[in-house]
Coordinates of C-alpha atoms in Angstrom, one line a residue:
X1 CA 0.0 0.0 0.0
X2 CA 2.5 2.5 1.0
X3 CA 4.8 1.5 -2.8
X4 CA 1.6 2.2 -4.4
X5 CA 0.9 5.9 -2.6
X6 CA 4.4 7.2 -2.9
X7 CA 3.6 5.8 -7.0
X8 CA 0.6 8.3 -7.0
X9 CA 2.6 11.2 -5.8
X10 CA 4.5 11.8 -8.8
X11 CA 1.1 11.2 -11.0
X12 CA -0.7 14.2 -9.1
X13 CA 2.5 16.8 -9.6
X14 CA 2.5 16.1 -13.1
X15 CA -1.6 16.7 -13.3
X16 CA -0.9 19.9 -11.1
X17 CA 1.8 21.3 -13.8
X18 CA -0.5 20.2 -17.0
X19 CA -3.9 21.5 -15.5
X20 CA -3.2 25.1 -16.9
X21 CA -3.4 22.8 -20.7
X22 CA -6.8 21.5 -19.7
X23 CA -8.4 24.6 -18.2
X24 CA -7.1 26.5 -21.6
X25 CA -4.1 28.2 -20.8
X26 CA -4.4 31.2 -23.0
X27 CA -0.9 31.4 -25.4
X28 CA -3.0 28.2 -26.7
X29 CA -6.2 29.9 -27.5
X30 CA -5.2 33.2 -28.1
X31 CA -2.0 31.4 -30.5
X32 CA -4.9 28.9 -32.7
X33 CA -6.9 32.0 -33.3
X34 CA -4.1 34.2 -34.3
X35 CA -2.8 31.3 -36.9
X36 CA -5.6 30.6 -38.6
X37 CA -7.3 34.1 -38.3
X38 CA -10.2 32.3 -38.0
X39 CA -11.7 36.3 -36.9
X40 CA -11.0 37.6 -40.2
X41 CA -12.9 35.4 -41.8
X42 CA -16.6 35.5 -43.0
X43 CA -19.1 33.2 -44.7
X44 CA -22.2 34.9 -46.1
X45 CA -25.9 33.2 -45.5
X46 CA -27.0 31.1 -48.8
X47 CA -30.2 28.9 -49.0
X48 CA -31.2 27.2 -52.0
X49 CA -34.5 25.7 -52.2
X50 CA -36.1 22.8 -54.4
X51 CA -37.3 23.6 -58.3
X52 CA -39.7 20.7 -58.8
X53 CA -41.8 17.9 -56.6
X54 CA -43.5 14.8 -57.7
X55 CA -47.1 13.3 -57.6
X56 CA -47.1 9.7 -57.1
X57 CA -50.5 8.3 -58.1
X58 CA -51.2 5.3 -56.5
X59 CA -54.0 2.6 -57.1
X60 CA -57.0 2.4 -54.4
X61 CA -57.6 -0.8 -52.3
X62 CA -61.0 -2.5 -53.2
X63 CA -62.7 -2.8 -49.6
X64 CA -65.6 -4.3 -51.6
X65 CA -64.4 -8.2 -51.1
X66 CA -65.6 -8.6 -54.7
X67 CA -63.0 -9.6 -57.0
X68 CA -64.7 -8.5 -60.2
X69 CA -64.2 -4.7 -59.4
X70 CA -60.4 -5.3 -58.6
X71 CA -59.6 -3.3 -61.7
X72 CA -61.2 -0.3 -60.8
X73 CA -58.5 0.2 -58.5
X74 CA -55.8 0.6 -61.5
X75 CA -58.4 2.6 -62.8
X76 CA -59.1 5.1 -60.9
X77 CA -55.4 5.8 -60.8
X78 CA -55.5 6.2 -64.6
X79 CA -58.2 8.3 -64.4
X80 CA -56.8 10.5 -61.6
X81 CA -53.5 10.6 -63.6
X82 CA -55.4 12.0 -66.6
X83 CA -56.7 14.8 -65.3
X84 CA -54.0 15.9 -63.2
X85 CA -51.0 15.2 -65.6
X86 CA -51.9 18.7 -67.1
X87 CA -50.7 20.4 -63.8
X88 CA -47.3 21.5 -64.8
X89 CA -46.4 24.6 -62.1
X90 CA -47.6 24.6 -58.2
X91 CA -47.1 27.4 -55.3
X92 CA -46.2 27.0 -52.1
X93 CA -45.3 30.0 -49.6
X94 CA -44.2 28.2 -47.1
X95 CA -40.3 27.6 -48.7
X96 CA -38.8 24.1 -48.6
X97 CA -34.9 24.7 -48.2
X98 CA -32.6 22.2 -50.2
X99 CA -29.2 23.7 -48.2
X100 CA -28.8 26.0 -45.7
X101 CA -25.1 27.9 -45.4
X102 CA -25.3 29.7 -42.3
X103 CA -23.6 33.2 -41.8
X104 CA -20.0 32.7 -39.7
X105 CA -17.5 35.4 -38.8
X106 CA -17.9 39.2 -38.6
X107 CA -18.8 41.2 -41.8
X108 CA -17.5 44.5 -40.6
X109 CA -17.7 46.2 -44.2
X110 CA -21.6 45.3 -44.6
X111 CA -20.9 44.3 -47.9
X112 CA -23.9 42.5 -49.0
X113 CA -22.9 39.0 -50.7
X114 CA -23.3 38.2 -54.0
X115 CA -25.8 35.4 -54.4
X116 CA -25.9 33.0 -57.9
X117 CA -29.0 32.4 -59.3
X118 CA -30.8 30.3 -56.9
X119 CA -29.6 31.9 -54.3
X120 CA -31.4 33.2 -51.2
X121 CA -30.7 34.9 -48.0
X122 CA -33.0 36.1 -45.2
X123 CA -33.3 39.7 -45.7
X124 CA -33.9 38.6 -49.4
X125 CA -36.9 36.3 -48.1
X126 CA -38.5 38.9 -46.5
X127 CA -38.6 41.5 -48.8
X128 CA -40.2 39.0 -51.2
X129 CA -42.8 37.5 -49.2
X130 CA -44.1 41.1 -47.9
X131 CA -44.2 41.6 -51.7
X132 CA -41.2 44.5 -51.9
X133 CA -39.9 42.3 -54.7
X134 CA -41.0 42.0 -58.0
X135 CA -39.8 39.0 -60.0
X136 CA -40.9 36.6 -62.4
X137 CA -41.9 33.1 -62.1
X138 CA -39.1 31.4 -63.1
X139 CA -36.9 33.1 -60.6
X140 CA -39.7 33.1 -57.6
X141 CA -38.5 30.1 -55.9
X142 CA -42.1 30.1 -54.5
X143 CA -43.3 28.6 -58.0
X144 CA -42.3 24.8 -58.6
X145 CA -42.6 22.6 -60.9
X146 CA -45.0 19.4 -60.5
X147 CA -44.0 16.1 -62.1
X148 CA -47.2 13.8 -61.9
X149 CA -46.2 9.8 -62.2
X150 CA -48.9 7.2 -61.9
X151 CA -47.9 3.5 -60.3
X152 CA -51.2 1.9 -61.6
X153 CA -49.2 -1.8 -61.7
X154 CA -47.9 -1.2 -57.8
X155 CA -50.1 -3.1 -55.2
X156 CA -52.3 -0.5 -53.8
X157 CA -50.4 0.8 -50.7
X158 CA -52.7 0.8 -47.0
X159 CA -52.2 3.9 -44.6
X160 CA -49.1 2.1 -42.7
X161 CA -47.1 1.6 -46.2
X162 CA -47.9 4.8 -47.5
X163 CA -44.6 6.2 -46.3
X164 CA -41.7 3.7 -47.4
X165 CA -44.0 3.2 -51.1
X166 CA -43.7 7.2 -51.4
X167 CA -39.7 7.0 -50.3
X168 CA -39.2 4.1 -53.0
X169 CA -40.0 6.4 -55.5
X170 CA -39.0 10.0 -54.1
X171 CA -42.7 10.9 -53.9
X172 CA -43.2 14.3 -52.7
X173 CA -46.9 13.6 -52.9
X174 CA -49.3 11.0 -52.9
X175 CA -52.8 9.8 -54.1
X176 CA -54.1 6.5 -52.0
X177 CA -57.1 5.3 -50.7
X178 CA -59.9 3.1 -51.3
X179 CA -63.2 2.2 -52.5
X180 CA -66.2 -0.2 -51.5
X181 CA -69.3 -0.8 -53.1
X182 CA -72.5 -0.7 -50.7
X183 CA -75.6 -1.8 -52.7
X184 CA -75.8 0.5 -55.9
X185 CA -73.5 3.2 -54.4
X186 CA -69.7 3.5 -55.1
X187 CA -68.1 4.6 -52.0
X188 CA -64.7 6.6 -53.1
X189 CA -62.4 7.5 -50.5
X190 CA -58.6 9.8 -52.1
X191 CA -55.8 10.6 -49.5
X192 CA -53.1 13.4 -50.9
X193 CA -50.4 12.7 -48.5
X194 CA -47.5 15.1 -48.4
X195 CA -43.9 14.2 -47.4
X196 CA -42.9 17.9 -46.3
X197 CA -45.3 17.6 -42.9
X198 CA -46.8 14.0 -42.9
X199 CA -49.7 16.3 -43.4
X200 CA -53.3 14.4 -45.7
X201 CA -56.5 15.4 -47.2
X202 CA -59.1 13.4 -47.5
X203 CA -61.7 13.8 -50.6
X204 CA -64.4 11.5 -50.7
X205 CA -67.0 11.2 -53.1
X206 CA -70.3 9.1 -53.6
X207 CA -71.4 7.3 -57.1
X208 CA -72.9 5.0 -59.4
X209 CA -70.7 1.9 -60.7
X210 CA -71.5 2.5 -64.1
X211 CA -70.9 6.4 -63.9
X212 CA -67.9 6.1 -61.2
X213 CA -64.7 7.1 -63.4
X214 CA -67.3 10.2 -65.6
X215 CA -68.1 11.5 -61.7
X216 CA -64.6 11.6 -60.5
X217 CA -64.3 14.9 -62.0
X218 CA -65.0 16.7 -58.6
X219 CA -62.8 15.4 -56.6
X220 CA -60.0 15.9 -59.4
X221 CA -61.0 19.3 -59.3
X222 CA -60.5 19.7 -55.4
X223 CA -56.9 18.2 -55.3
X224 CA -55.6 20.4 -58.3
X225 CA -57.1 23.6 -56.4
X226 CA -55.0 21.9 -53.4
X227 CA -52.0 21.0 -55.0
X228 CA -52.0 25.0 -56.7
X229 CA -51.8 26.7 -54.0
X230 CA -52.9 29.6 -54.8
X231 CA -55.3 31.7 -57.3
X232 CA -55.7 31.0 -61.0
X233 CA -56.1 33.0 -63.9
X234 CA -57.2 31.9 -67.4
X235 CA -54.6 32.1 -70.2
X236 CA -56.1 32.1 -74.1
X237 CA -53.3 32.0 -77.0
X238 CA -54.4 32.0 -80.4
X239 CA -51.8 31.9 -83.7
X240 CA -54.0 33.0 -86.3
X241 CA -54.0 30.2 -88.4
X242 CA -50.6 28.5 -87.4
X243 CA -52.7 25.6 -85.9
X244 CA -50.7 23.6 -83.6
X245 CA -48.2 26.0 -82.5
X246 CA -46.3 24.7 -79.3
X247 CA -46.8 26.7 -76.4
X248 CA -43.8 27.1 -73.6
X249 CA -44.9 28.9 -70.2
X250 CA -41.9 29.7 -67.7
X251 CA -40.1 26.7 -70.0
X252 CA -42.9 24.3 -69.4
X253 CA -45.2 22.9 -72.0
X254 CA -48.6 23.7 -71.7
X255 CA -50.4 23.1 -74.9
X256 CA -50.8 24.1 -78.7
X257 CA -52.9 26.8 -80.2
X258 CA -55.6 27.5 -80.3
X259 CA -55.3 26.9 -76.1
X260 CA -57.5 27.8 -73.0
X261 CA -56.2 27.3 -69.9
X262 CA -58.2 28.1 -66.7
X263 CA -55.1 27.2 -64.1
X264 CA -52.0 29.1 -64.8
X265 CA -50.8 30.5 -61.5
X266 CA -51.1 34.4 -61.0
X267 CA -47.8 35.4 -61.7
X268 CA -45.6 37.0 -64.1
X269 CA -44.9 34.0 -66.6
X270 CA -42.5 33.8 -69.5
X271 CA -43.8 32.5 -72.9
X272 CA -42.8 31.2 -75.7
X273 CA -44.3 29.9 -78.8
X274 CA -43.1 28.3 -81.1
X275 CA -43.6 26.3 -85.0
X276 CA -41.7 24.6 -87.2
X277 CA -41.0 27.0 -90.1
X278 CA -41.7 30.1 -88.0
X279 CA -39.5 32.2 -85.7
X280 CA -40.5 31.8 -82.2
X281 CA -42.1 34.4 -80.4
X282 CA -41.2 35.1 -77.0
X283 CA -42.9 37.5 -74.2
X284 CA -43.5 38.3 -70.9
X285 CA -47.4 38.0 -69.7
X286 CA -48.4 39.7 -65.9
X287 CA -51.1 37.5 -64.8
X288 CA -51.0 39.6 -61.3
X289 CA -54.1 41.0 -61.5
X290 CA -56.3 40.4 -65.0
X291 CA -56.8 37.1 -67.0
X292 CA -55.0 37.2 -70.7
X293 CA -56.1 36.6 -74.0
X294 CA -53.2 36.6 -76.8
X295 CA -53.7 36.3 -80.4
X296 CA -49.8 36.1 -82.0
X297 CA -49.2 36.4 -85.6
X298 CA -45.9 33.9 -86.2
X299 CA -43.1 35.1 -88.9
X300 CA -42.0 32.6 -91.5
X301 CA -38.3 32.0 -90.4
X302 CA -35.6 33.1 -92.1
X303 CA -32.7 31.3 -90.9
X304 CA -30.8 34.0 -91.2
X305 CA -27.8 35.9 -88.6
X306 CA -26.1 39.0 -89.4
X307 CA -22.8 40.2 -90.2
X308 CA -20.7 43.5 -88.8
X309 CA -17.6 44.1 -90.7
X310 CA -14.6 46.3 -90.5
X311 CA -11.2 46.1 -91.8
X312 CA -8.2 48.4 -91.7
X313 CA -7.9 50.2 -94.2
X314 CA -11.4 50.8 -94.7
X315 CA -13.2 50.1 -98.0
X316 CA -12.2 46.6 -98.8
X317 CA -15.2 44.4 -101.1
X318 CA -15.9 41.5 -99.0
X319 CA -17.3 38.2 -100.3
X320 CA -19.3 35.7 -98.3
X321 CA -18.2 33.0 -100.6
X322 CA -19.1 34.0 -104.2
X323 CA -21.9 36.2 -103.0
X324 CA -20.6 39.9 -102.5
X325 CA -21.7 41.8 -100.1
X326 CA -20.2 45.6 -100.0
X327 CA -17.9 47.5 -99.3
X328 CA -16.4 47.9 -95.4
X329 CA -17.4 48.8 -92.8
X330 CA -20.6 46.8 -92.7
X331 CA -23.6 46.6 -90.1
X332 CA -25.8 44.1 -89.4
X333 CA -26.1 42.2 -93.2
X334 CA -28.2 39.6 -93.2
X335 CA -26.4 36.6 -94.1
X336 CA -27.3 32.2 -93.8
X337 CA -26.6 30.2 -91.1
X338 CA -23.6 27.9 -91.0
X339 CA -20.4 27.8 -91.1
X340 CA -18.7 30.4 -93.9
X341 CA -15.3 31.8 -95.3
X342 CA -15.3 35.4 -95.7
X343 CA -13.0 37.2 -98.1
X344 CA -11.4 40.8 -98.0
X345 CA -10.4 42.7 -101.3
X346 CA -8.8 46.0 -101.4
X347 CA -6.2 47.1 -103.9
X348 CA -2.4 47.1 -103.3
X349 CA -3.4 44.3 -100.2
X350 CA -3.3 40.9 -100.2
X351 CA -6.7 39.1 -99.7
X352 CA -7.7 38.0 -96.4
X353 CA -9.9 35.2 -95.9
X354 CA -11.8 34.3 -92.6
X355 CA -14.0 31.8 -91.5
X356 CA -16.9 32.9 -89.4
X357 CA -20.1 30.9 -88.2
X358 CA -23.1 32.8 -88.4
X359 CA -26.0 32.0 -85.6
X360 CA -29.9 32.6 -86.3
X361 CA -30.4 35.7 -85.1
X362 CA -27.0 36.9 -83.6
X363 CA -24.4 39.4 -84.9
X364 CA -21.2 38.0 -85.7
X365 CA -18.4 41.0 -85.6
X366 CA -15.2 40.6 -87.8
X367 CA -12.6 43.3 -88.3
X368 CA -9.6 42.4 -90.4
X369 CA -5.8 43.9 -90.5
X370 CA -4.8 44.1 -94.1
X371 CA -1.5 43.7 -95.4
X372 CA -0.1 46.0 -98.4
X373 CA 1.1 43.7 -101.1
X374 CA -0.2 41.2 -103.7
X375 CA -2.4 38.8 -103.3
X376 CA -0.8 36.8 -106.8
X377 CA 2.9 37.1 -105.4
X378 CA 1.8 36.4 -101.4
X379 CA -0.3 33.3 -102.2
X380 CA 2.3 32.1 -105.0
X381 CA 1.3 28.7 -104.8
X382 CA -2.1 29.0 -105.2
X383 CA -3.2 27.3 -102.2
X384 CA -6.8 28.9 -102.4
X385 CA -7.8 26.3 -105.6
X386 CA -11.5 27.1 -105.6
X387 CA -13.2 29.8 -104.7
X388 CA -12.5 29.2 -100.7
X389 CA -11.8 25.6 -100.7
X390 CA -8.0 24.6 -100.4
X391 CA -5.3 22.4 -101.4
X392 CA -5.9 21.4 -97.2
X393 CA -9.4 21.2 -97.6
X394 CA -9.0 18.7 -100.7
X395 CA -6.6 16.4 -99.1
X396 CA -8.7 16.4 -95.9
X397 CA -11.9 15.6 -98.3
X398 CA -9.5 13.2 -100.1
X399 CA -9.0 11.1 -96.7
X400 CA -12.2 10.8 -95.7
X401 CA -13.3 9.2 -98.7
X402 CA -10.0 6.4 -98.3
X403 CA -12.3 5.9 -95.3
X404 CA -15.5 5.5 -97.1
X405 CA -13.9 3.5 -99.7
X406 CA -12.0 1.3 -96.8
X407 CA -15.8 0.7 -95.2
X408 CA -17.1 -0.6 -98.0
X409 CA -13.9 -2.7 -98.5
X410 CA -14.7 -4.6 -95.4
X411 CA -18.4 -4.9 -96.0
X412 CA -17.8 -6.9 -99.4
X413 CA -15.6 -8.9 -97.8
X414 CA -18.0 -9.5 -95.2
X415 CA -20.2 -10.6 -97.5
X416 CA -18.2 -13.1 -99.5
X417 CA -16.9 -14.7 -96.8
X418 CA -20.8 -15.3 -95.6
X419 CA -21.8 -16.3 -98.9
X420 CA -19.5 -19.1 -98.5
X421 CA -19.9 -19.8 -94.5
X422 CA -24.0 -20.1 -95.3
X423 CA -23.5 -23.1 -97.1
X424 CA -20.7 -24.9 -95.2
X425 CA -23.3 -27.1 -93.4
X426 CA -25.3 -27.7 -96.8
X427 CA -22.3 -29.4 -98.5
X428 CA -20.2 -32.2 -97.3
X429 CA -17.9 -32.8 -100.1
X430 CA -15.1 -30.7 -99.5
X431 CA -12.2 -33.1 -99.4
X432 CA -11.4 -36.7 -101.3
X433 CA -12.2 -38.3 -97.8
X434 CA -15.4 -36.9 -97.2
X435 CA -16.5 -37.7 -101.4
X436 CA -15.6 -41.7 -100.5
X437 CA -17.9 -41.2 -97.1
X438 CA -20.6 -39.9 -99.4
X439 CA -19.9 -43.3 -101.9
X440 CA -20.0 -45.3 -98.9
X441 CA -23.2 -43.9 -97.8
X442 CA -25.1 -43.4 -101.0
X443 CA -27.1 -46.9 -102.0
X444 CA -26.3 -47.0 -105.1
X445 CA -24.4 -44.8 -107.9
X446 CA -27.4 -42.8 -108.7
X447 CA -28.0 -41.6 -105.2
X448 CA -24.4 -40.8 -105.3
X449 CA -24.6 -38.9 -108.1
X450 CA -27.6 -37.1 -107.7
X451 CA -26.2 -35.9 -104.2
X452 CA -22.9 -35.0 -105.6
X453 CA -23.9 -32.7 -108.4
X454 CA -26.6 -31.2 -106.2
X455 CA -24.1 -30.4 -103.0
X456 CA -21.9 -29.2 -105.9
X457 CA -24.8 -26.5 -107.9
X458 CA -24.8 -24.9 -104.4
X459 CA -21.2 -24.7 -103.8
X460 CA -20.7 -23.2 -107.3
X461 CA -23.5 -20.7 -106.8
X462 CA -22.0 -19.7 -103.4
X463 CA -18.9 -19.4 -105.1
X464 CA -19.9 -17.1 -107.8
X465 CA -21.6 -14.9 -104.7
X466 CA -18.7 -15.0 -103.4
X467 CA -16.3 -13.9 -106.2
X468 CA -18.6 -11.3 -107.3
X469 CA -18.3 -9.4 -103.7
X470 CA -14.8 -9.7 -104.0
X471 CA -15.0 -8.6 -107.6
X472 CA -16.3 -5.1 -105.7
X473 CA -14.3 -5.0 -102.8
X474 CA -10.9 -6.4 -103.7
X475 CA -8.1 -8.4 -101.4
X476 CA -5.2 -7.5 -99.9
X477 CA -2.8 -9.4 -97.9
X478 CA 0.3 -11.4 -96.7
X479 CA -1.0 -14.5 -98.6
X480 CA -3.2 -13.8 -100.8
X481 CA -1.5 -10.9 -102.0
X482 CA -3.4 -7.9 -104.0
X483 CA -6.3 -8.4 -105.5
X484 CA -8.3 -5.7 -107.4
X485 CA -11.4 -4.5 -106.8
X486 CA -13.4 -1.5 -106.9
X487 CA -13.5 -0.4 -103.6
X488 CA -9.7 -0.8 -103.2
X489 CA -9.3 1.2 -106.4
X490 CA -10.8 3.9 -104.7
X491 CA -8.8 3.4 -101.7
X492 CA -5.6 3.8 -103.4
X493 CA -6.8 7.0 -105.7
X494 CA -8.3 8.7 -102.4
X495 CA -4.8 8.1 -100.7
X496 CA -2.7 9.4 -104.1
X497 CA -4.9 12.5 -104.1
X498 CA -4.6 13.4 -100.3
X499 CA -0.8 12.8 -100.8
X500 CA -1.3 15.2 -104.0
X501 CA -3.2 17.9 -102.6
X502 CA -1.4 17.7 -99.3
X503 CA 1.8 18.1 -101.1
X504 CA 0.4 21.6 -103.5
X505 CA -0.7 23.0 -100.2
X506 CA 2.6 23.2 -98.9
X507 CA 4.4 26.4 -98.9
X508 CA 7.8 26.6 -97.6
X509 CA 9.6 29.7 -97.0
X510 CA 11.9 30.2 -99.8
X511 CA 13.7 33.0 -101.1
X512 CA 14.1 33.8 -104.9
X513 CA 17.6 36.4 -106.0
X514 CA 18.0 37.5 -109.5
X515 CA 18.5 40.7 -111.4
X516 CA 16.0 42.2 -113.8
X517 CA 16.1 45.1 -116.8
X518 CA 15.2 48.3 -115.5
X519 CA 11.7 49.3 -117.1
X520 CA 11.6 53.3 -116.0
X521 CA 13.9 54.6 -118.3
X522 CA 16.5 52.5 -120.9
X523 CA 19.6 54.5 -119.8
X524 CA 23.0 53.1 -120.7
X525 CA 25.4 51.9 -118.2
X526 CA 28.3 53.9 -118.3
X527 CA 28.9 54.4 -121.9
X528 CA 28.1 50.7 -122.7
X529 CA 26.5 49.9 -126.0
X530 CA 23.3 48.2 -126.5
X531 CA 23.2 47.8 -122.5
X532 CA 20.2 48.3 -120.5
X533 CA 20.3 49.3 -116.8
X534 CA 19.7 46.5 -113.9
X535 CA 18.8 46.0 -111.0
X536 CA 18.9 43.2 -108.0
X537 CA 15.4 41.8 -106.6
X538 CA 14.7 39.2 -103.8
X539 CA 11.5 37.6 -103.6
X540 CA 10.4 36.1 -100.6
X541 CA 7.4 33.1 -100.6
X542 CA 5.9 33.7 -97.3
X543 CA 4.0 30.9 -95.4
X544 CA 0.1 32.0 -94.5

């Protein structure tokens, strides 16, 4: 006892000089703070919400204990599903956060963060729900979209497996319930169950059998007014007589024209719509207050951008291939979509060429530095062959057609070897051993006969298939050496004239020294007879 005291002794000195540690002895605390400056630092408040839910539609259990009216319970889901697939945009005011990022540190500036789009903070939240904000659908995280799914093969779920059926499919709402049949009366009972609360409706409703799915209209109508959220007002778009035009409202499809629609949430909505052929016509609509009827005339579309040019110097012709268009500087000249080479003229310069793709409806701005020369001596090679195709373009052109020509190689070859593979099982004479197996087996000589000349019509006919393929296609290998055929014809030219057209396109730098006759004035040198005056020259052959 006393060896095991005097042990403790040291133990409670050593606690005694390491308490300060534990009780946090301040060149600790004050030394973490000061090294990571944790007190400089500030995070701003973010909350994103969600952008869409779901509606699970569920089938209703048949409390009837009559098996004949089992499928009313898929059913009614199809039925609910029809007339609440329509239902495209929902409100709800009470938000539903995705992520919160909570403030942390000091912000001694008040410099107010800058959010993304998406992006919320508090003071931002209460400006918009006392209506100091002004903003449209799309960016009112208040409007969601509604994605309506019906489960009409799933067992129909009771009130106690409800909740995990919902989680199995990410069910933000649900449609259960059930049915029963008392005498002539159909006894419909609809649950809209949703995840955010636990919170249900009921909606029941009383009908005839024979009328039960045409008298399910009022309850359908009582969960869409639920699932809104909020006021309605009726949107009419009309398009003349572009029947069909596809209408687009906050980016959601809605219908085609001519449409009525007595649930589009109060709201100012984006639109868009739109017809292939036309130019789509895009608006704004403030359903705030008064209901809208539109009645849009739709432009034939022109497929069309635009072109700004500049060069320097000014007043260069420029050609959008062989078309010409004027004279720079240019603004805003229609010109076709696609992909284009553009091409700069003015006198004593060398041409300029530049590609440009031009976008339906955008401006495409080119300005171009132009070099004081000529265009014959700079491009001496004549690299630009045609128009604004190139000795590159050509042999780039060339090689994808070796390709083509190298696909349909080896699908003839394909083909001839199954025109001979088809008929292996069909003919058994293809050595001497298996011809004295098919004497051995035939009766008599005529059998024999008969089978060989047969087994060898099909071979030959296989044969011919065969050979014609390969007549096409051609062979080339280790063993069985070259073969001609058309398609490896075509593989060889298409090389030759990518090796050709590869090889005009190039354009070293090369320099060119000589002497030339004078042509100002035919002066003699120094009392020479007969003896025009001369001059050095270097040419250079500049790459572009």
């Amino acid at each position: 006892m006393k060896l095991l005291f005097f042990r403790k002794i040291p133990a409670c000195i050593l606690l005694i000089c390491l308490a300060p540690l534990f009780v946090g002895f301040p060149i600790f605390g004050t030394g973490i703070n000061d090294y990571y400056r944790i007190s400089e630092y500030s995070s701003p408040e973010k909350i994103q919400f969600e952008k869409e839910r779901k509606l699970c539609i569920f089938p209703l259990r048949n409390l009837s204990g009559d098996a004949s009216l089992d499928f009313y319970s898929s059913g009614y889901a199809s039925v609910l599903y029809s007339g609440l697939k329509s239902l495209v945009q929902i409100y709800d005011e009470s938000l539903y956060p995705k992520s919160i990022q909570h403030a942390f540190g000091p912000n001694p500036s008040g410099v107010k963060p800058n959010l993304k789009e998406g992006e919320w903070d508090y003071a931002g939240l209460e400006k918009l729900k006392k209506g100091e904000l002004s903003l449209n659908v799309s960016k009112d995280p208040r409007y969601l979209i509604l994605k309506v799914q019906p489960y009409e093969t799933e067992t129909a779920p009771d009130e106690g497996f409800i909740i995990p059926v919902s989680r199995k499919y990410d069910c933000f709402y649900s449609t259960y319930g059930e049915f029963e049949k008392k005498g002539e009366e159909l006894r419909i009972n609809i649950r809209l169950r949703s995840s955010k609360d636990g919170s249900k409706k009921e909606f029941s409703h009383k009908t005839s059998i024979r009328r039960s799915y045409q008298e399910l209209g009022p309850v359908i109508e009582e969960i869409r007014k639920t699932l809104l959220g909020k006021h309605t007002k009726v949107l009419s778009v009309k398009t003349g007589t572009q029947y069909d035009s596809l209408v687009f409202l906050d980016g959601n499809y809605i219908g085609k024209t001519p449409l009525k629609r007595n649930d589009v949430l109060a709201g100012i909505h984006d639109i868009r719509i739109t017809k292939n052929g036309y130019s789509d016509w895009i608006g704004q609509l403030d359903l705030r207050e008064n209901s809208k009827d539109l009645d849009i005339v739709l432009e034939k579309d022109k497929k069309e951008g635009f072109l700004s040019l500049d060069s320097d110097p000014q007043g260069a012709k420029v050609y959008l291939d062989s078309e010409y268009l004027g004279v720079t500087p240019l603004v805003k000249v229609p010109a076709k979509i696609g992909w284009n080479r553009l091409r700069f003229v003015l006198d004593e310069h060398v041409d300029q060429f530049k590609g440009v793709e031009i976008k339906k409806g955008e401006v495409s701005e080119i300005k171009v530095k132009l070099k004081e020369g000529e265009s014959v001596s700079y491009y001496k090679n004549k690299k630009y062959l045609f128009l604004d195709h190139t000795y590159d373009d050509f042999a780039i052109y060339s090689l994808y057609g070796s390709l083509f020509f190298y696909a349909g190689y080896y699908y003839f070859n394909l083909r001839a070897n199954q025109a001979l593979e088809n008929v292996r099982p069909m003919v058994q004479i293809t050595n001497f051993t298996a011809l004295q197996e098919l004497q051995q087996s035939s009766p008599n000589l005529q059998t024999f006969a008969l089978s060989y000349f047969y087994q060898e019509s099909i071979y030959n006919d296989a044969k011919d298939k065969s050979d014609y393929f390969r007549s096409i296609s051609g062979r080339f290998g280790r063993n069985q050496g070259i073969q001609g055929g058309l398609m490896l014809y075509g593989i060889g030219t298409m090389l030759i004239l990518s090796a050709t057209f590869y090889a005009l396109g190039l354009d070293s730098e090369t320099l060119e020294v000589g002497v030339a006759p004078v042509k100002t004035m035919p002066t003699f040198v120094r009392g020479l007879e007969g003896q025009y005056e001369t001059e050095s020259y270097a040419k250079f052959n500049m790459r572009f």
